[in-house]
XYZ file of C-alpha atoms in Angstrom:
429
model
C 69.627 102.256 86.091
C 68.040 101.848 89.515
C 65.181 104.165 88.533
C 64.326 102.049 85.491
C 64.563 98.782 87.430
C 62.263 100.112 90.143
C 59.876 101.358 87.501
C 59.627 97.865 86.047
C 59.624 96.016 89.366
C 56.283 97.599 90.253
C 54.869 95.750 87.255
C 56.245 92.314 88.011
C 54.941 90.293 90.935
C 54.135 86.642 90.336
C 54.133 83.420 92.355
C 55.120 80.004 91.088
C 55.337 76.482 92.410
C 58.026 73.889 92.950
C 58.276 70.434 94.559
C 60.338 69.704 97.649
C 63.099 68.246 95.446
C 63.737 71.663 93.977
C 63.902 73.217 97.453
C 66.613 70.686 98.233
C 68.437 71.760 95.065
C 68.717 75.275 96.486
C 70.383 73.904 99.586
C 67.373 73.981 101.927
C 67.702 70.792 103.973
C 64.862 71.525 106.408
C 61.524 69.794 105.817
C 59.328 71.765 103.443
C 55.705 72.104 104.461
C 54.728 74.846 102.046
C 55.602 73.949 98.432
C 55.040 77.430 97.057
C 58.032 79.631 96.411
C 58.585 83.107 95.064
C 60.686 83.278 91.951
C 62.743 86.468 91.695
C 61.350 89.301 89.658
C 63.175 89.457 86.309
C 65.494 92.445 86.108
C 65.491 93.126 82.385
C 67.932 95.725 81.140
C 65.162 98.289 80.819
C 67.564 101.205 80.546
C 68.953 99.718 77.339
C 65.944 97.865 75.901
C 63.447 100.675 76.410
C 65.690 103.482 75.206
C 64.541 104.606 71.710
C 68.162 105.372 70.802
C 68.856 101.619 70.773
C 65.763 100.717 68.731
C 67.498 100.063 65.389
C 70.304 98.017 66.956
C 67.820 95.799 68.789
C 65.531 95.495 65.765
C 68.426 94.388 63.532
C 69.472 91.800 66.091
C 65.906 90.470 66.270
C 65.781 90.088 62.483
C 69.176 88.357 62.290
C 68.090 85.884 64.957
C 64.758 85.103 63.310
C 62.921 86.122 66.465
C 59.225 86.951 66.453
C 59.359 89.630 69.164
C 58.610 93.294 68.476
C 60.820 96.046 69.900
C 58.380 98.735 68.749
C 55.668 97.129 70.856
C 58.035 97.127 73.826
C 58.758 100.842 73.397
C 55.068 101.631 73.048
C 54.116 99.677 76.165
C 56.929 101.201 78.180
C 55.981 104.711 77.163
C 52.309 104.220 78.004
C 52.992 102.362 81.316
C 49.468 100.944 81.106
C 49.979 97.185 80.741
C 52.593 95.862 83.146
C 52.057 92.171 82.445
C 52.136 92.650 78.689
C 55.326 94.723 78.904
C 56.993 92.018 81.010
C 55.924 89.363 78.508
C 57.304 91.304 75.550
C 60.579 92.059 77.340
C 61.024 88.380 78.142
C 60.849 87.507 74.444
C 63.656 89.791 73.310
C 66.752 87.673 72.567
C 70.188 88.367 73.928
C 72.492 90.624 71.947
C 74.861 88.911 69.522
C 78.650 88.913 69.461
C 79.629 91.513 66.794
C 82.010 88.984 65.227
C 79.126 86.568 64.662
C 77.061 89.284 62.991
C 79.741 89.524 60.287
C 79.119 85.975 59.029
C 77.262 86.107 55.693
C 74.205 84.105 54.651
C 73.504 82.776 58.140
C 76.072 80.027 57.658
C 78.325 78.737 60.463
C 82.011 79.536 60.325
C 84.371 76.551 60.585
C 87.026 77.613 63.080
C 89.196 74.469 62.967
C 89.228 70.697 62.660
C 90.898 68.074 64.815
C 92.160 64.550 64.016
C 92.406 63.158 60.509
C 89.427 61.902 58.558
C 89.323 58.119 59.154
C 90.018 55.826 56.201
C 88.861 52.240 55.696
C 89.630 49.296 53.400
C 85.927 48.487 53.423
C 82.601 50.271 53.159
C 81.823 51.549 56.677
C 78.416 50.687 58.078
C 75.987 52.919 59.905
C 75.629 52.693 63.653
C 72.235 50.986 63.532
C 73.597 48.219 61.287
C 76.608 47.653 63.520
C 74.601 47.742 66.747
C 71.841 45.439 65.531
C 74.248 42.810 64.197
C 76.152 42.799 67.482
C 72.907 42.697 69.532
C 73.658 46.024 71.193
C 70.501 47.993 70.462
C 66.725 47.792 70.251
C 64.676 50.628 68.771
C 61.440 49.123 67.464
C 58.391 47.429 68.962
C 59.453 48.089 72.530
C 55.957 48.116 73.982
C 53.152 50.597 74.622
C 54.926 52.625 77.327
C 57.944 53.812 75.361
C 56.519 55.253 72.164
C 58.527 56.406 69.172
C 62.099 57.694 69.286
C 62.912 55.280 72.123
C 65.761 52.814 72.433
C 67.336 50.150 74.637
C 71.119 49.867 74.933
C 72.331 46.373 75.747
C 75.518 44.651 76.817
C 78.755 46.425 75.964
C 76.923 49.417 74.508
C 75.164 50.052 77.824
C 78.554 49.640 79.494
C 80.074 52.174 77.097
C 77.400 54.659 78.120
C 78.582 54.438 81.722
C 82.233 54.520 80.636
C 81.646 57.759 78.733
C 80.057 59.338 81.797
C 82.973 58.361 84.051
C 85.524 59.428 81.447
C 83.868 62.837 81.044
C 83.513 63.482 84.770
C 87.121 62.507 85.413
C 88.249 65.203 82.985
C 85.871 67.807 84.407
C 87.127 67.198 87.930
C 90.635 68.018 86.692
C 89.241 71.432 85.798
C 87.704 71.922 89.262
C 84.082 71.279 88.335
C 81.800 70.385 91.245
C 79.445 67.478 90.580
C 75.782 68.217 91.361
C 72.812 65.850 91.202
C 69.774 67.640 89.796
C 66.046 66.850 89.520
C 64.498 66.042 86.150
C 61.213 67.793 87.001
C 61.285 71.580 87.224
C 58.815 74.446 87.409
C 57.916 75.362 83.852
C 58.754 78.992 84.562
C 62.378 78.058 85.287
C 62.657 76.499 81.843
C 61.170 79.587 80.229
C 63.399 81.984 82.165
C 66.451 80.033 81.082
C 65.435 80.909 77.531
C 63.578 77.874 76.225
C 60.308 79.232 74.902
C 57.741 76.450 74.993
C 54.763 78.094 73.343
C 53.965 78.238 69.652
C 53.961 75.462 67.090
C 57.312 73.938 68.059
C 57.014 72.595 71.600
C 60.375 71.552 72.977
C 59.449 70.355 76.454
C 57.201 67.740 78.003
C 54.702 69.308 80.368
C 53.577 67.357 83.419
C 49.825 67.030 83.855
C 48.790 69.486 86.603
C 47.280 66.712 88.735
C 48.708 68.195 91.934
C 48.113 71.790 90.899
C 51.740 72.552 90.033
C 53.000 73.873 86.700
C 55.889 71.484 86.046
C 57.819 70.164 83.063
C 60.480 67.562 82.352
C 63.897 69.151 82.097
C 65.528 69.293 78.680
C 69.023 69.754 80.115
C 70.713 70.010 83.520
C 71.617 73.610 82.654
C 68.159 74.728 83.809
C 68.343 73.124 87.256
C 71.909 74.324 87.750
C 70.912 77.875 86.838
C 68.001 77.682 89.263
C 70.325 76.455 92.008
C 72.135 79.794 91.779
C 69.027 81.989 91.710
C 68.754 84.724 94.344
C 72.464 84.447 95.089
C 75.057 87.208 95.409
C 78.607 85.875 95.084
C 81.875 87.516 96.011
C 84.156 88.209 93.068
C 86.748 85.765 94.408
C 84.144 82.977 94.504
C 83.801 83.102 90.733
C 83.991 81.429 88.342
C 81.799 78.753 89.907
C 82.044 75.545 87.874
C 79.256 72.966 88.137
C 78.699 69.662 86.333
C 75.735 67.309 86.316
C 74.723 63.965 84.835
C 71.027 63.908 84.031
C 68.347 62.528 81.804
C 67.231 65.043 79.186
C 63.725 65.082 77.747
C 63.009 66.631 74.361
C 59.528 66.655 72.861
C 60.700 67.809 69.439
C 60.410 65.456 66.486
C 62.235 65.284 63.183
C 61.596 63.506 59.923
C 64.966 64.477 58.473
C 66.856 61.519 57.072
C 70.122 62.693 58.627
C 68.483 62.619 62.077
C 67.300 59.019 61.867
C 67.848 56.318 64.456
C 69.033 57.448 67.886
C 70.495 60.706 66.547
C 67.425 62.622 67.784
C 65.459 60.951 70.571
C 62.992 61.985 73.243
C 65.132 60.924 76.204
C 68.877 60.599 76.651
C 71.685 60.935 79.182
C 73.996 63.931 79.114
C 76.951 65.285 81.092
C 76.565 69.062 81.283
C 78.946 71.851 82.256
C 77.615 75.093 83.742
C 79.648 78.099 84.851
C 78.732 81.292 86.703
C 81.284 83.953 85.817
C 82.079 87.630 86.326
C 81.144 89.598 83.240
C 84.771 90.408 82.425
C 85.799 86.752 82.250
C 83.009 85.009 80.337
C 84.700 85.243 76.917
C 87.886 83.713 78.321
C 85.904 80.990 80.117
C 84.028 80.086 76.960
C 87.368 79.366 75.289
C 88.233 77.121 78.238
C 84.979 75.180 77.874
C 85.581 74.637 74.166
C 89.120 73.416 74.854
C 87.722 70.874 77.315
C 85.208 69.651 74.743
C 87.842 69.335 72.028
C 90.080 67.332 74.339
C 87.257 65.016 75.398
C 86.262 64.211 71.832
C 89.738 64.327 70.323
C 91.124 61.775 72.769
C 88.442 59.341 71.608
C 89.877 59.462 68.093
C 86.953 61.371 66.571
C 87.427 63.622 63.558
C 85.730 66.850 64.635
C 85.102 70.340 63.360
C 84.445 73.388 65.519
C 81.731 75.751 64.277
C 80.941 79.322 65.267
C 77.166 79.368 64.841
C 75.332 82.194 62.994
C 72.758 84.462 64.683
C 69.731 82.461 63.507
C 71.090 79.361 65.307
C 71.743 80.928 68.693
C 68.356 80.668 70.397
C 67.225 83.427 72.742
C 69.814 83.183 75.581
C 73.122 82.876 73.735
C 75.406 85.798 72.946
C 77.643 83.343 71.117
C 77.362 79.590 70.497
C 80.070 77.178 69.402
C 79.041 73.719 68.159
C 81.303 70.736 67.651
C 80.438 68.178 65.003
C 81.940 64.700 64.743
C 82.399 62.802 61.513
C 80.120 59.752 61.265
C 81.699 57.511 58.603
C 78.711 55.217 58.117
C 76.463 58.172 57.450
C 79.205 59.968 55.505
C 78.414 63.251 57.218
C 79.145 65.351 60.281
C 76.728 65.323 63.197
C 76.515 67.722 66.122
C 77.812 66.175 69.352
C 78.123 69.236 71.572
C 77.261 72.872 72.014
C 78.759 75.645 74.137
C 77.003 78.952 74.810
C 77.894 82.200 76.511
C 74.565 83.572 77.722
C 76.141 86.687 79.293
C 73.595 88.168 81.752
C 70.448 86.875 79.979
C 69.707 84.099 82.502
C 71.180 85.956 85.472
C 68.746 88.846 85.018
C 65.810 86.429 84.960
C 66.955 84.418 87.982
C 68.650 87.101 90.104
C 72.195 85.726 89.951
C 74.658 88.449 90.981
C 78.124 89.101 92.327
C 79.935 91.904 94.121
C 82.876 93.197 92.092
C 86.156 94.474 93.487
C 84.701 97.983 93.748
C 81.798 96.782 95.889
C 79.237 97.152 93.083
C 76.501 94.500 92.694
C 76.574 93.189 89.131
C 74.626 90.578 87.188
C 76.756 87.492 86.626
C 77.326 85.812 83.272
C 76.329 82.171 82.752
C 77.807 79.674 80.329
C 76.946 76.090 79.488
C 78.521 73.337 77.438
C 77.977 69.689 76.614
C 80.655 67.362 77.928
C 78.956 64.228 76.611
C 75.571 63.589 74.973
C 75.384 59.805 74.955
C 73.438 58.772 71.813
C 75.391 60.857 69.319
C 78.687 60.005 70.985
C 77.843 56.313 70.607
C 77.056 56.824 66.921
C 80.312 58.635 66.180
C 82.494 56.312 68.288
C 81.054 53.072 66.916
C 81.115 54.239 63.308
C 84.645 55.650 63.620
C 86.137 52.578 65.316
C 84.335 49.835 63.394
C 86.404 46.943 62.087
C 86.341 44.878 58.895
C 84.643 41.954 60.669
C 81.847 44.190 61.985
C 83.221 44.418 65.523
C 83.973 47.742 67.213
C 87.329 48.716 68.716
C 86.937 50.469 72.069
C 88.850 53.785 72.273
C 91.878 53.523 74.519
C 90.565 56.198 76.888
C 87.454 54.113 77.639
C 89.157 50.731 78.097
C 89.893 51.222 81.845
C 86.201 51.927 82.451
C 85.054 48.805 80.560
C 86.975 46.179 82.522
C 89.941 46.482 80.147
C 87.872 45.174 77.254
C 89.280 46.391 73.917
C 86.763 45.105 71.355
C 82.970 44.893 71.254
C 81.816 41.642 69.666
C 78.416 39.998 69.225
C 76.712 39.988 72.605
C 75.664 36.820 74.354
C 72.170 38.145 74.900
C 68.945 36.278 74.251
C 66.614 37.888 71.768
C 64.088 40.087 73.534
C 60.527 38.979 72.823
C 58.889 41.549 70.634
C 55.779 43.140 72.098
C 52.593 42.300 70.262
C 49.289 44.016 70.739
C 46.579 41.607 71.677
C 43.486 41.832 69.469
C 40.470 43.334 71.185
């Protein structure tokens, strides 16, 4: 293995940039004069990926995951050893392997593993979140001014308070499971985002890129997972130090758009708050830890009285980093459909190989760690499912018991005593 890694390392030598805030994220508290850093050279599993014996297995996985990469091109470039940068680029595009159990699912459809809590019943026709929130003066989504653009929103009154209550509620549960709370930056080097597995080129751009006014290649972070993974880059942990459990509250920026009717309103927005879980694990424990993450998610959502279903996602829904991905959907009575409220992924060594995250096992061997991530709370969709589930006949919203202590013991959301916000009007030129 060392021979193959050395062979590839001669090809890969690049320099990237990062602001002082990211240096602080890595634990460097001394003043930073030079803003340039060296990202680790990716250590792709060349011995496996460039072995012709594995060609058919890798090719089948690529097809099942709807990836556009080309394993034959990788093998050709590796054999010729003439284009180092092109080989590195092609290797970076190959998705993670897929859990064999997931490959058994037919027709690229998710497998429903289980449901939790009964389907709510009403003596009236339940309303959608936007109807409830607008009548109670909790939400603004239109004509917010020239600086916000489309897919923006303002939470007001008790709804803004519920956002904070959900964050506190989620963090309280995570601390019970020994998660360490980390504050992360929202601006990251674009290469970090790409190495974590979010490909930003092509027709579907998922990230907001920052104008290179200062010469740096930066983007807005789509999830705290990326900054947390970067925090662990170039680290070698002892086996007894793992699993390392981190949690972060951050703003998430998504440039993607959707015209789907089921993703209307604040279901899919460009900016939202999320509580994220991230774990660095030994390779022999990541499957067990993924089950733990899912149990935490089910408890968080189940205690709020939501009817949920747990889905094992098919290969075409995994994205590049995930070996396996479990989504949880909550029933939204006003919409009369389930909506995704969380995701949990085991990325095995995909991210660790790209960011040099390792550990020393009990035999003294240096191994690539496994990384996992999971959503503890994504605010907009949680608000939709909670408000629609707990709506009352008179149009008010009952506050779930678990959130009452974090909302000054208030039990019901009623019409807010908030003056109407003046709608922005463009002045004629």
